[in-house]
PDB file of C-alpha atoms and ligand atoms in Angstrom:
ATOM      1  CA  MET A 163       6.891  28.042  -8.132  1.00  0.00           C
ATOM      2  CA  ASP A 164       3.966  28.591 -10.568  1.00  0.00           C
ATOM      3  CA  LYS A 165       1.127  27.060  -8.617  1.00  0.00           C
ATOM      4  CA  ILE A 166       0.246  25.970  -5.118  1.00  0.00           C
ATOM      5  CA  GLN A 167      -2.527  23.889  -3.575  1.00  0.00           C
ATOM      6  CA  LEU A 168      -3.982  24.768  -0.210  1.00  0.00           C
ATOM      7  CA  LYS A 169      -6.498  23.629   2.359  1.00  0.00           C
ATOM      8  CA  ALA A 170      -8.622  26.248   4.111  1.00  0.00           C
ATOM      9  CA  LEU A 171      -9.874  24.746   7.374  1.00  0.00           C
ATOM     10  CA  ALA A 172     -13.272  25.434   8.916  1.00  0.00           C
ATOM     11  CA  LYS A 173     -13.474  26.441  12.568  1.00  0.00           C
ATOM     12  CA  ILE A 174     -15.909  25.932  15.400  1.00  0.00           C
ATOM     13  CA  ASN A 175     -16.209  28.009  18.558  1.00  0.00           C
ATOM     14  CA  LEU A 176     -16.010  25.892  21.699  1.00  0.00           C
ATOM     15  CA  GLY A 177     -16.818  29.026  23.669  1.00  0.00           C
ATOM     16  CA  LEU A 178     -18.061  32.408  22.542  1.00  0.00           C
ATOM     17  CA  ASP A 179     -18.655  35.423  24.744  1.00  0.00           C
ATOM     18  CA  VAL A 180     -19.283  39.027  23.764  1.00  0.00           C
ATOM     19  CA  LEU A 181     -17.941  41.324  26.474  1.00  0.00           C
ATOM     20  CA  ARG A 182     -19.284  44.622  25.189  1.00  0.00           C
ATOM     21  CA  ARG A 183     -20.187  46.743  22.210  1.00  0.00           C
ATOM     22  CA  ARG A 184     -17.618  49.459  21.636  1.00  0.00           C
ATOM     23  CA  GLU A 185     -18.385  53.076  20.768  1.00  0.00           C
ATOM     24  CA  ASP A 186     -17.281  52.420  17.167  1.00  0.00           C
ATOM     25  CA  GLY A 187     -19.831  49.606  16.796  1.00  0.00           C
ATOM     26  CA  TYR A 188     -17.334  46.734  16.953  1.00  0.00           C
ATOM     27  CA  HIS A 189     -17.881  44.042  19.561  1.00  0.00           C
ATOM     28  CA  GLU A 190     -15.262  42.897  22.021  1.00  0.00           C
ATOM     29  CA  VAL A 191     -15.264  39.112  22.114  1.00  0.00           C
ATOM     30  CA  LYS A 192     -13.682  36.260  24.019  1.00  0.00           C
ATOM     31  CA  MET A 193     -13.787  33.076  21.969  1.00  0.00           C
ATOM     32  CA  ILE A 194     -12.189  29.656  21.973  1.00  0.00           C
ATOM     33  CA  MET A 195     -11.471  28.728  18.386  1.00  0.00           C
ATOM     34  CA  GLN A 196     -10.769  25.251  17.046  1.00  0.00           C
ATOM     35  CA  THR A 197      -9.944  24.266  13.483  1.00  0.00           C
ATOM     36  CA  ILE A 198     -11.470  21.040  12.171  1.00  0.00           C
ATOM     37  CA  SER A 199     -10.681  18.736   9.279  1.00  0.00           C
ATOM     38  CA  LEU A 200     -13.595  19.982   7.127  1.00  0.00           C
ATOM     39  CA  CYS A 201     -12.016  22.311   4.566  1.00  0.00           C
ATOM     40  CA  ASP A 202     -12.239  24.160   1.284  1.00  0.00           C
ATOM     41  CA  GLU A 203      -9.569  23.455  -1.321  1.00  0.00           C
ATOM     42  CA  LEU A 204      -7.796  26.145  -3.292  1.00  0.00           C
ATOM     43  CA  GLU A 205      -5.353  26.220  -6.143  1.00  0.00           C
ATOM     44  CA  LEU A 206      -3.417  29.399  -6.915  1.00  0.00           C
ATOM     45  CA  ARG A 207      -1.754  29.651 -10.320  1.00  0.00           C
ATOM     46  CA  LYS A 208       0.343  32.397 -11.864  1.00  0.00           C
ATOM     47  CA  ARG A 209      -1.023  33.791 -15.150  1.00  0.00           C
ATOM     48  CA  LYS A 210       0.520  35.951 -17.862  1.00  0.00           C
ATOM     49  CA  GLN A 211      -2.648  38.060 -18.244  1.00  0.00           C
ATOM     50  CA  PRO A 212      -2.784  40.656 -15.480  1.00  0.00           C
ATOM     51  CA  GLY A 213      -5.650  40.684 -12.995  1.00  0.00           C
ATOM     52  CA  ILE A 214      -7.344  38.275 -10.607  1.00  0.00           C
ATOM     53  CA  GLN A 215      -9.473  35.434 -11.917  1.00  0.00           C
ATOM     54  CA  VAL A 216     -11.655  33.562  -9.404  1.00  0.00           C
ATOM     55  CA  ARG A 217     -13.480  30.331 -10.236  1.00  0.00           C
ATOM     56  CA  THR A 218     -15.610  28.395  -7.760  1.00  0.00           C
ATOM     57  CA  ASN A 219     -17.919  25.368  -7.743  1.00  0.00           C
ATOM     58  CA  LEU A 220     -20.715  27.359  -6.017  1.00  0.00           C
ATOM     59  CA  HIS A 221     -22.534  29.364  -8.695  1.00  0.00           C
ATOM     60  CA  TYR A 222     -24.092  31.778  -6.171  1.00  0.00           C
ATOM     61  CA  LEU A 223     -20.793  32.977  -4.730  1.00  0.00           C
ATOM     62  CA  PRO A 224     -19.329  36.199  -6.123  1.00  0.00           C
ATOM     63  CA  THR A 225     -16.132  35.880  -8.171  1.00  0.00           C
ATOM     64  CA  ASN A 226     -15.328  39.600  -8.127  1.00  0.00           C
ATOM     65  CA  GLU A 227     -13.982  41.839  -5.343  1.00  0.00           C
ATOM     66  CA  ASN A 228     -16.885  40.729  -3.147  1.00  0.00           C
ATOM     67  CA  ASN A 229     -15.206  37.360  -2.706  1.00  0.00           C
ATOM     68  CA  LEU A 230     -12.729  37.356   0.170  1.00  0.00           C
ATOM     69  CA  VAL A 231     -10.168  35.402  -1.880  1.00  0.00           C
ATOM     70  CA  TYR A 232     -10.191  38.197  -4.451  1.00  0.00           C
ATOM     71  CA  LYS A 233      -9.735  40.809  -1.725  1.00  0.00           C
ATOM     72  CA  ALA A 234      -6.822  38.887  -0.190  1.00  0.00           C
ATOM     73  CA  ALA A 235      -5.046  38.576  -3.559  1.00  0.00           C
ATOM     74  CA  GLN A 236      -5.673  42.234  -4.364  1.00  0.00           C
ATOM     75  CA  LEU A 237      -4.205  43.345  -1.044  1.00  0.00           C
ATOM     76  CA  LEU A 238      -0.888  41.569  -1.649  1.00  0.00           C
ATOM     77  CA  MET A 239      -0.722  42.379  -5.377  1.00  0.00           C
ATOM     78  CA  GLU A 240      -1.044  46.086  -4.650  1.00  0.00           C
ATOM     79  CA  GLU A 241       1.401  46.159  -1.754  1.00  0.00           C
ATOM     80  CA  PHE A 242       4.060  44.102  -3.522  1.00  0.00           C
ATOM     81  CA  GLN A 243       3.325  45.456  -7.018  1.00  0.00           C
ATOM     82  CA  ILE A 244       2.829  42.027  -8.527  1.00  0.00           C
ATOM     83  CA  GLY A 245       2.285  42.811 -12.209  1.00  0.00           C
ATOM     84  CA  ASP A 246       1.347  39.350 -13.514  1.00  0.00           C
ATOM     85  CA  GLY A 247      -2.075  37.843 -12.997  1.00  0.00           C
ATOM     86  CA  ILE A 248      -3.302  35.128 -10.682  1.00  0.00           C
ATOM     87  CA  ALA A 249      -5.988  32.454 -11.115  1.00  0.00           C
ATOM     88  CA  ILE A 250      -7.719  31.194  -7.976  1.00  0.00           C
ATOM     89  CA  GLN A 251      -9.685  27.977  -8.134  1.00  0.00           C
ATOM     90  CA  LEU A 252     -11.900  27.614  -5.041  1.00  0.00           C
ATOM     91  CA  GLN A 253     -13.587  24.316  -4.224  1.00  0.00           C
ATOM     92  CA  LYS A 254     -16.089  25.097  -1.437  1.00  0.00           C
ATOM     93  CA  ARG A 255     -17.058  22.413   1.039  1.00  0.00           C
ATOM     94  CA  ILE A 256     -17.451  24.517   4.180  1.00  0.00           C
ATOM     95  CA  PRO A 257     -21.106  25.570   4.428  1.00  0.00           C
ATOM     96  CA  VAL A 258     -21.567  29.253   3.516  1.00  0.00           C
ATOM     97  CA  ALA A 259     -22.863  31.813   6.061  1.00  0.00           C
ATOM     98  CA  ALA A 260     -22.909  29.082   8.661  1.00  0.00           C
ATOM     99  CA  GLY A 261     -20.716  30.355  11.512  1.00  0.00           C
ATOM    100  CA  MET A 262     -17.666  28.367  10.397  1.00  0.00           C
ATOM    101  CA  ALA A 263     -15.462  31.178   9.057  1.00  0.00           C
ATOM    102  CA  GLY A 264     -15.358  29.676   5.554  1.00  0.00           C
ATOM    103  CA  GLY A 265     -14.683  32.941   3.745  1.00  0.00           C
ATOM    104  CA  SER A 266     -12.113  34.076   6.332  1.00  0.00           C
ATOM    105  CA  SER A 267     -10.272  30.781   6.049  1.00  0.00           C
ATOM    106  CA  ASP A 268     -10.179  31.029   2.247  1.00  0.00           C
ATOM    107  CA  ALA A 269      -8.719  34.535   2.550  1.00  0.00           C
ATOM    108  CA  ALA A 270      -6.082  33.335   5.030  1.00  0.00           C
ATOM    109  CA  ALA A 271      -5.119  30.509   2.659  1.00  0.00           C
ATOM    110  CA  VAL A 272      -4.643  32.963  -0.222  1.00  0.00           C
ATOM    111  CA  LEU A 273      -2.406  35.212   1.919  1.00  0.00           C
ATOM    112  CA  TRP A 274      -0.337  32.248   3.031  1.00  0.00           C
ATOM    113  CA  GLY A 275      -0.168  30.694  -0.458  1.00  0.00           C
ATOM    114  CA  MET A 276       0.789  33.907  -2.259  1.00  0.00           C
ATOM    115  CA  ASN A 277       3.501  34.549   0.321  1.00  0.00           C
ATOM    116  CA  GLN A 278       4.976  31.162  -0.629  1.00  0.00           C
ATOM    117  CA  MET A 279       4.382  31.329  -4.371  1.00  0.00           C
ATOM    118  CA  TYR A 280       5.838  34.818  -4.860  1.00  0.00           C
ATOM    119  CA  GLY A 281       8.474  34.531  -2.113  1.00  0.00           C
ATOM    120  CA  LEU A 282       7.221  37.690  -0.384  1.00  0.00           C
ATOM    121  CA  GLY A 283       9.078  36.881   2.834  1.00  0.00           C
ATOM    122  CA  LEU A 284       6.211  37.773   5.179  1.00  0.00           C
ATOM    123  CA  SER A 285       6.257  36.209   8.657  1.00  0.00           C
ATOM    124  CA  ARG A 286       3.130  34.625  10.131  1.00  0.00           C
ATOM    125  CA  LYS A 287       2.695  37.835  12.154  1.00  0.00           C
ATOM    126  CA  GLY A 288       2.971  39.881   8.948  1.00  0.00           C
ATOM    127  CA  LEU A 289       0.271  37.763   7.315  1.00  0.00           C
ATOM    128  CA  MET A 290      -1.975  38.106  10.365  1.00  0.00           C
ATOM    129  CA  GLU A 291      -1.565  41.902  10.409  1.00  0.00           C
ATOM    130  CA  ARG A 292      -2.676  42.063   6.783  1.00  0.00           C
ATOM    131  CA  GLY A 293      -5.443  39.500   7.409  1.00  0.00           C
ATOM    132  CA  VAL A 294      -7.276  41.602   9.986  1.00  0.00           C
ATOM    133  CA  ARG A 295      -7.907  44.219   7.275  1.00  0.00           C
ATOM    134  CA  LEU A 296      -9.997  41.596   5.484  1.00  0.00           C
ATOM    135  CA  GLY A 297     -11.934  40.367   8.525  1.00  0.00           C
ATOM    136  CA  ALA A 298     -11.648  39.873  12.281  1.00  0.00           C
ATOM    137  CA  ASP A 299     -11.398  36.055  12.004  1.00  0.00           C
ATOM    138  CA  VAL A 300      -8.706  36.033   9.281  1.00  0.00           C
ATOM    139  CA  PRO A 301      -5.683  36.272  11.653  1.00  0.00           C
ATOM    140  CA  TYR A 302      -6.928  33.205  13.529  1.00  0.00           C
ATOM    141  CA  CYS A 303      -7.396  31.353  10.231  1.00  0.00           C
ATOM    142  CA  VAL A 304      -3.731  32.074   9.447  1.00  0.00           C
ATOM    143  CA  LEU A 305      -2.734  30.671  12.855  1.00  0.00           C
ATOM    144  CA  ARG A 306      -5.152  27.669  13.124  1.00  0.00           C
ATOM    145  CA  GLY A 307      -5.252  25.073  15.936  1.00  0.00           C
ATOM    146  CA  THR A 308      -6.745  25.753  19.382  1.00  0.00           C
ATOM    147  CA  ALA A 309      -6.640  29.416  20.385  1.00  0.00           C
ATOM    148  CA  LEU A 310      -8.221  32.095  22.517  1.00  0.00           C
ATOM    149  CA  ALA A 311      -9.323  35.096  20.468  1.00  0.00           C
ATOM    150  CA  GLU A 312      -9.911  38.443  22.151  1.00  0.00           C
ATOM    151  CA  GLY A 313     -10.273  42.092  21.114  1.00  0.00           C
ATOM    152  CA  ILE A 314     -12.425  42.000  17.964  1.00  0.00           C
ATOM    153  CA  GLY A 315     -11.077  38.476  17.418  1.00  0.00           C
ATOM    154  CA  GLU A 316      -7.592  39.455  16.281  1.00  0.00           C
ATOM    155  CA  ARG A 317      -5.739  39.171  19.623  1.00  0.00           C
ATOM    156  CA  LEU A 318      -4.708  35.535  19.768  1.00  0.00           C
ATOM    157  CA  ARG A 319      -3.208  33.190  22.312  1.00  0.00           C
ATOM    158  CA  THR A 320      -2.450  29.549  21.587  1.00  0.00           C
ATOM    159  CA  LEU A 321      -4.197  27.090  23.930  1.00  0.00           C
ATOM    160  CA  PRO A 322      -3.428  23.441  24.683  1.00  0.00           C
ATOM    161  CA  PRO A 323      -4.978  21.264  21.950  1.00  0.00           C
ATOM    162  CA  MET A 324      -8.504  20.019  22.415  1.00  0.00           C
ATOM    163  CA  PRO A 325      -8.739  16.470  23.835  1.00  0.00           C
ATOM    164  CA  LYS A 326      -9.276  13.747  21.221  1.00  0.00           C
ATOM    165  CA  CYS A 327     -12.909  13.596  20.102  1.00  0.00           C
ATOM    166  CA  TYR A 328     -15.276  13.271  17.131  1.00  0.00           C
ATOM    167  CA  ILE A 329     -17.429  16.136  15.926  1.00  0.00           C
ATOM    168  CA  LEU A 330     -20.771  15.968  14.139  1.00  0.00           C
ATOM    169  CA  LEU A 331     -21.784  19.162  12.328  1.00  0.00           C
ATOM    170  CA  ALA A 332     -25.392  19.798  11.416  1.00  0.00           C
ATOM    171  CA  LYS A 333     -26.509  22.798   9.405  1.00  0.00           C
ATOM    172  CA  PRO A 334     -30.251  23.361   9.049  1.00  0.00           C
ATOM    173  CA  GLY A 335     -31.485  24.754   5.743  1.00  0.00           C
ATOM    174  CA  ILE A 336     -31.626  28.363   6.936  1.00  0.00           C
ATOM    175  CA  SER A 337     -29.248  31.293   6.613  1.00  0.00           C
ATOM    176  CA  VAL A 338     -28.275  33.565   9.466  1.00  0.00           C
ATOM    177  CA  SER A 339     -26.860  37.048   9.075  1.00  0.00           C
ATOM    178  CA  THR A 340     -23.969  37.625  11.489  1.00  0.00           C
ATOM    179  CA  ARG A 341     -24.826  41.314  11.494  1.00  0.00           C
ATOM    180  CA  PHE A 342     -28.458  40.662  12.535  1.00  0.00           C
ATOM    181  CA  VAL A 343     -27.287  38.512  15.450  1.00  0.00           C
ATOM    182  CA  TYR A 344     -24.794  41.046  16.826  1.00  0.00           C
ATOM    183  CA  GLU A 345     -27.226  43.949  16.407  1.00  0.00           C
ATOM    184  CA  ASN A 346     -29.916  42.120  18.363  1.00  0.00           C
ATOM    185  CA  LEU A 347     -27.661  40.909  21.160  1.00  0.00           C
ATOM    186  CA  HIS A 348     -27.573  44.284  22.985  1.00  0.00           C
ATOM    187  CA  ALA A 349     -24.254  43.220  24.443  1.00  0.00           C
ATOM    188  CA  ASN A 350     -23.993  46.034  26.975  1.00  0.00           C
ATOM    189  CA  ASP A 351     -27.293  45.066  28.651  1.00  0.00           C
ATOM    190  CA  LEU A 352     -26.505  41.379  29.272  1.00  0.00           C
ATOM    191  CA  LYS A 353     -26.741  40.087  32.833  1.00  0.00           C
ATOM    192  CA  PRO A 354     -23.606  38.489  34.332  1.00  0.00           C
ATOM    193  CA  GLU A 355     -25.235  35.034  34.377  1.00  0.00           C
ATOM    194  CA  GLN A 356     -25.887  35.251  30.628  1.00  0.00           C
ATOM    195  CA  HIS A 357     -22.155  35.228  29.880  1.00  0.00           C
ATOM    196  CA  PRO A 358     -20.478  31.814  29.431  1.00  0.00           C
ATOM    197  CA  ASP A 359     -17.427  31.211  31.613  1.00  0.00           C
ATOM    198  CA  VAL A 360     -14.673  31.024  28.991  1.00  0.00           C
ATOM    199  CA  ASP A 361     -11.898  30.947  31.632  1.00  0.00           C
ATOM    200  CA  ALA A 362     -13.453  27.823  33.191  1.00  0.00           C
ATOM    201  CA  MET A 363     -13.408  26.207  29.746  1.00  0.00           C
ATOM    202  CA  ILE A 364      -9.724  27.015  29.356  1.00  0.00           C
ATOM    203  CA  GLU A 365      -9.075  25.303  32.712  1.00  0.00           C
ATOM    204  CA  ALA A 366     -10.895  22.191  31.476  1.00  0.00           C
ATOM    205  CA  MET A 367      -8.759  22.231  28.322  1.00  0.00           C
ATOM    206  CA  LYS A 368      -5.592  22.453  30.372  1.00  0.00           C
ATOM    207  CA  GLU A 369      -6.768  19.429  32.383  1.00  0.00           C
ATOM    208  CA  LYS A 370      -7.575  17.602  29.112  1.00  0.00           C
ATOM    209  CA  ASP A 371     -11.008  16.812  30.520  1.00  0.00           C
ATOM    210  CA  LEU A 372     -13.437  16.453  27.605  1.00  0.00           C
ATOM    211  CA  GLY A 373     -16.453  15.876  29.899  1.00  0.00           C
ATOM    212  CA  LEU A 374     -15.773  19.053  31.877  1.00  0.00           C
ATOM    213  CA  LEU A 375     -15.043  21.041  28.729  1.00  0.00           C
ATOM    214  CA  THR A 376     -18.304  20.069  27.052  1.00  0.00           C
ATOM    215  CA  ALA A 377     -20.253  20.715  30.275  1.00  0.00           C
ATOM    216  CA  ARG A 378     -18.859  24.250  30.403  1.00  0.00           C
ATOM    217  CA  MET A 379     -19.297  25.157  26.710  1.00  0.00           C
ATOM    218  CA  GLY A 380     -21.378  28.227  26.011  1.00  0.00           C
ATOM    219  CA  ASN A 381     -22.162  30.608  23.169  1.00  0.00           C
ATOM    220  CA  VAL A 382     -23.781  33.926  24.094  1.00  0.00           C
ATOM    221  CA  LEU A 383     -25.027  34.395  20.503  1.00  0.00           C
ATOM    222  CA  GLU A 384     -27.501  31.545  21.020  1.00  0.00           C
ATOM    223  CA  LEU A 385     -29.550  34.136  22.966  1.00  0.00           C
ATOM    224  CA  VAL A 386     -30.422  35.758  19.629  1.00  0.00           C
ATOM    225  CA  THR A 387     -30.188  33.017  17.024  1.00  0.00           C
ATOM    226  CA  VAL A 388     -32.042  30.232  18.857  1.00  0.00           C
ATOM    227  CA  PRO A 389     -35.307  32.149  19.511  1.00  0.00           C
ATOM    228  CA  ALA A 390     -35.241  33.265  15.843  1.00  0.00           C
ATOM    229  CA  HIS A 391     -34.619  29.688  14.639  1.00  0.00           C
ATOM    230  CA  PRO A 392     -35.916  27.103  17.161  1.00  0.00           C
ATOM    231  CA  VAL A 393     -34.669  24.263  14.931  1.00  0.00           C
ATOM    232  CA  ILE A 394     -31.204  24.939  16.405  1.00  0.00           C
ATOM    233  CA  GLU A 395     -32.416  23.937  19.874  1.00  0.00           C
ATOM    234  CA  GLU A 396     -34.100  20.873  18.370  1.00  0.00           C
ATOM    235  CA  ILE A 397     -30.853  19.784  16.731  1.00  0.00           C
ATOM    236  CA  LYS A 398     -28.928  20.296  19.984  1.00  0.00           C
ATOM    237  CA  ARG A 399     -31.443  18.149  21.873  1.00  0.00           C
ATOM    238  CA  TYR A 400     -31.325  15.506  19.156  1.00  0.00           C
ATOM    239  CA  MET A 401     -27.527  15.351  19.339  1.00  0.00           C
ATOM    240  CA  LEU A 402     -27.548  14.981  23.138  1.00  0.00           C
ATOM    241  CA  GLU A 403     -30.157  12.207  22.927  1.00  0.00           C
ATOM    242  CA  ALA A 404     -27.962  10.529  20.321  1.00  0.00           C
ATOM    243  CA  GLY A 405     -25.054  10.401  22.772  1.00  0.00           C
ATOM    244  CA  ALA A 406     -23.178  13.699  22.385  1.00  0.00           C
ATOM    245  CA  LEU A 407     -21.263  14.843  25.466  1.00  0.00           C
ATOM    246  CA  GLY A 408     -22.185  18.394  24.510  1.00  0.00           C
ATOM    247  CA  ALA A 409     -23.844  20.238  21.620  1.00  0.00           C
ATOM    248  CA  MET A 410     -23.700  23.922  20.776  1.00  0.00           C
ATOM    249  CA  MET A 411     -24.173  26.452  18.003  1.00  0.00           C
ATOM    250  CA  SER A 412     -20.977  27.635  16.285  1.00  0.00           C
ATOM    251  CA  GLY A 413     -20.368  31.379  15.773  1.00  0.00           C
ATOM    252  CA  SER A 414     -23.577  33.235  14.973  1.00  0.00           C
ATOM    253  CA  GLY A 415     -25.059  29.989  13.641  1.00  0.00           C
ATOM    254  CA  PRO A 416     -26.985  28.227  12.382  1.00  0.00           C
ATOM    255  CA  THR A 417     -24.540  25.278  12.352  1.00  0.00           C
ATOM    256  CA  VAL A 418     -24.684  23.097  15.470  1.00  0.00           C
ATOM    257  CA  PHE A 419     -21.835  20.817  16.482  1.00  0.00           C
ATOM    258  CA  GLY A 420     -22.025  17.792  18.744  1.00  0.00           C
ATOM    259  CA  ILE A 421     -18.967  16.387  20.502  1.00  0.00           C
ATOM    260  CA  PHE A 422     -18.582  12.622  20.935  1.00  0.00           C
ATOM    261  CA  ASP A 423     -15.949  10.585  22.730  1.00  0.00           C
ATOM    262  CA  THR A 424     -16.034   7.688  20.276  1.00  0.00           C
ATOM    263  CA  GLN A 425     -16.265   7.458  16.517  1.00  0.00           C
ATOM    264  CA  ALA A 426     -18.946   4.755  16.806  1.00  0.00           C
ATOM    265  CA  LYS A 427     -21.251   7.088  18.771  1.00  0.00           C
ATOM    266  CA  ALA A 428     -20.641   9.956  16.345  1.00  0.00           C
ATOM    267  CA  ARG A 429     -21.448   7.681  13.379  1.00  0.00           C
ATOM    268  CA  LYS A 430     -24.630   6.440  15.044  1.00  0.00           C
ATOM    269  CA  ALA A 431     -25.716  10.032  15.711  1.00  0.00           C
ATOM    270  CA  TYR A 432     -24.940  10.942  12.089  1.00  0.00           C
ATOM    271  CA  HIS A 433     -27.324   8.247  10.837  1.00  0.00           C
ATOM    272  CA  ALA A 434     -29.999   9.178  13.395  1.00  0.00           C
ATOM    273  CA  MET A 435     -29.789  12.849  12.379  1.00  0.00           C
ATOM    274  CA  ARG A 436     -29.968  11.958   8.722  1.00  0.00           C
ATOM    275  CA  ALA A 437     -33.164  10.012   9.311  1.00  0.00           C
ATOM    276  CA  GLY A 438     -34.540  12.863  11.488  1.00  0.00           C
ATOM    277  CA  ARG A 439     -34.193  15.391   8.615  1.00  0.00           C
ATOM    278  CA  LEU A 440     -33.644  18.405  10.865  1.00  0.00           C
ATOM    279  CA  ALA A 441     -30.359  19.241   9.177  1.00  0.00           C
ATOM    280  CA  LYS A 442     -29.788  19.906   5.497  1.00  0.00           C
ATOM    281  CA  GLN A 443     -26.026  19.371   5.653  1.00  0.00           C
ATOM    282  CA  LEU A 444     -24.257  16.882   7.932  1.00  0.00           C
ATOM    283  CA  TYR A 445     -20.526  16.289   8.352  1.00  0.00           C
ATOM    284  CA  LEU A 446     -18.463  14.008  10.531  1.00  0.00           C
ATOM    285  CA  THR A 447     -15.168  15.651  11.355  1.00  0.00           C
ATOM    286  CA  VAL A 448     -12.362  15.864  13.946  1.00  0.00           C
ATOM    287  CA  PRO A 449     -10.262  18.648  15.504  1.00  0.00           C
ATOM    288  CA  TYR A 450      -7.306  19.447  13.216  1.00  0.00           C
ATOM    289  CA  ASN A 451      -4.347  21.184  14.789  1.00  0.00           C
ATOM    290  CA  VAL A 452      -1.711  21.271  12.056  1.00  0.00           C
ATOM    291  CA  ARG A 453      -0.286  24.778  12.197  1.00  0.00           C
ATOM    292  CA  ARG A 454       1.202  26.703   9.325  1.00  0.00           C
TER     293      ARG A 454
HETATM  294  P1  LIG B1284     -18.176  33.576  10.185  1.00  0.00           P
HETATM  295  O1  LIG B1284     -18.050  32.273  10.900  1.00  0.00           O
HETATM  296  O2  LIG B1284     -16.858  34.340  10.105  1.00  0.00           O
HETATM  297  O3  LIG B1284     -19.338  34.401  10.625  1.00  0.00           O
HETATM  298  P2  LIG B1284     -19.715  32.665   8.001  1.00  0.00           P
HETATM  299  O4  LIG B1284     -19.638  31.185   7.988  1.00  0.00           O
HETATM  300  O5  LIG B1284     -20.902  33.252   8.680  1.00  0.00           O
HETATM  301  O6  LIG B1284     -18.402  33.234   8.639  1.00  0.00           O
HETATM  302  P3  LIG B1284     -18.932  32.883   5.227  1.00  0.00           P
HETATM  303  O7  LIG B1284     -19.335  31.546   4.718  1.00  0.00           O
HETATM  304  O8  LIG B1284     -17.503  33.117   5.449  1.00  0.00           O
HETATM  305  O9  LIG B1284     -19.761  33.235   6.557  1.00  0.00           O
HETATM  306  O10 LIG B1284     -19.458  34.005   4.226  1.00  0.00           O
HETATM  307  C1  LIG B1284     -20.632  34.725   4.360  1.00  0.00           C
HETATM  308  C2  LIG B1284     -20.849  35.692   3.182  1.00  0.00           C
HETATM  309  O11 LIG B1284     -19.614  36.133   2.621  1.00  0.00           O
HETATM  310  C3  LIG B1284     -21.620  35.031   2.078  1.00  0.00           C
HETATM  311  O12 LIG B1284     -22.834  35.716   1.955  1.00  0.00           O
HETATM  312  C4  LIG B1284     -20.769  35.139   0.830  1.00  0.00           C
HETATM  313  O13 LIG B1284     -21.473  35.672  -0.261  1.00  0.00           O
HETATM  314  C5  LIG B1284     -19.622  36.046   1.198  1.00  0.00           C
HETATM  315  N1  LIG B1284     -18.318  35.488   0.756  1.00  0.00           N
HETATM  316  C6  LIG B1284     -17.300  36.172   0.219  1.00  0.00           C
HETATM  317  N2  LIG B1284     -16.266  35.394  -0.047  1.00  0.00           N
HETATM  318  C7  LIG B1284     -16.600  34.148   0.331  1.00  0.00           C
HETATM  319  C8  LIG B1284     -15.918  32.886   0.314  1.00  0.00           C
HETATM  320  N3  LIG B1284     -14.695  32.767  -0.179  1.00  0.00           N
HETATM  321  N4  LIG B1284     -16.568  31.819   0.818  1.00  0.00           N
HETATM  322  C9  LIG B1284     -17.817  31.966   1.324  1.00  0.00           C
HETATM  323  N5  LIG B1284     -18.501  33.118   1.350  1.00  0.00           N
HETATM  324  C10 LIG B1284     -17.904  34.211   0.870  1.00  0.00           C
END
């Protein structure tokens, strides 16, 4: 096998709680993760010239070791002493720095693809163990589907798939630093009522009750990101008025997702949001649970 094509799926968080800040500065989280059909596309190709070549359609993204795809390739090339080179073509569609784990998903795709292309014989668990060295969300991006993520995000448990629905994503034209959000959360000083009830959400998922699930959704990071960027609250309100069962910020933001029970309602909301001009990027998507 000389080349391989891959899809790197975006994720949303249906629930996101931060339990505490650890002594070492990491945060202990409890998150419900869901992959969606919005994805980046990658092509890996073996090259005679040694080294890692990264090409991408987004001119402002790094193509050196600061790109997570580079780091993922480097990790496996060093461990398995792969002497030949590799070319990575990365077609970005997932909004960057948007709370959708785009970079982590690209890295997971490279790990998975290189394992296939070079016949490295790593199990999914082996890929996930290497993935966490690149980022806390990478193991989940190897797994995909509906999952509970705990620890720093690397302890994963598969959940029943999300009930059928349609998802509208809206990203306002602002960037949010994940680091800024976590630093300003002061996780150890939160009051009990400020924490979303992730266990109650899991119950709703088990019952396949989309109404209950959306009513119970919560993201503790909204406490920091929304006051800093009120447009997020505006978009949420807009989505609810347009017929969403629920609307919430994903990850540390600023992307907001709205959940709809019919495609017609989601489409109508898409057109309303486009006319409203609150969001710079808009995508209609669905949950995507194909596992690797
Ligand atoms: P998360 O949901 O995990 O917080 P995110 O959506 O906030 O992720 P990404 O889009 O993954 O953030 O990337 C944020 C930063 O990482 C950007 O500033 C970008 O320069 C850098 N980066 C490195 N590699 C990539 C990649 N392959 N795709 C996107 N960004 C990348």
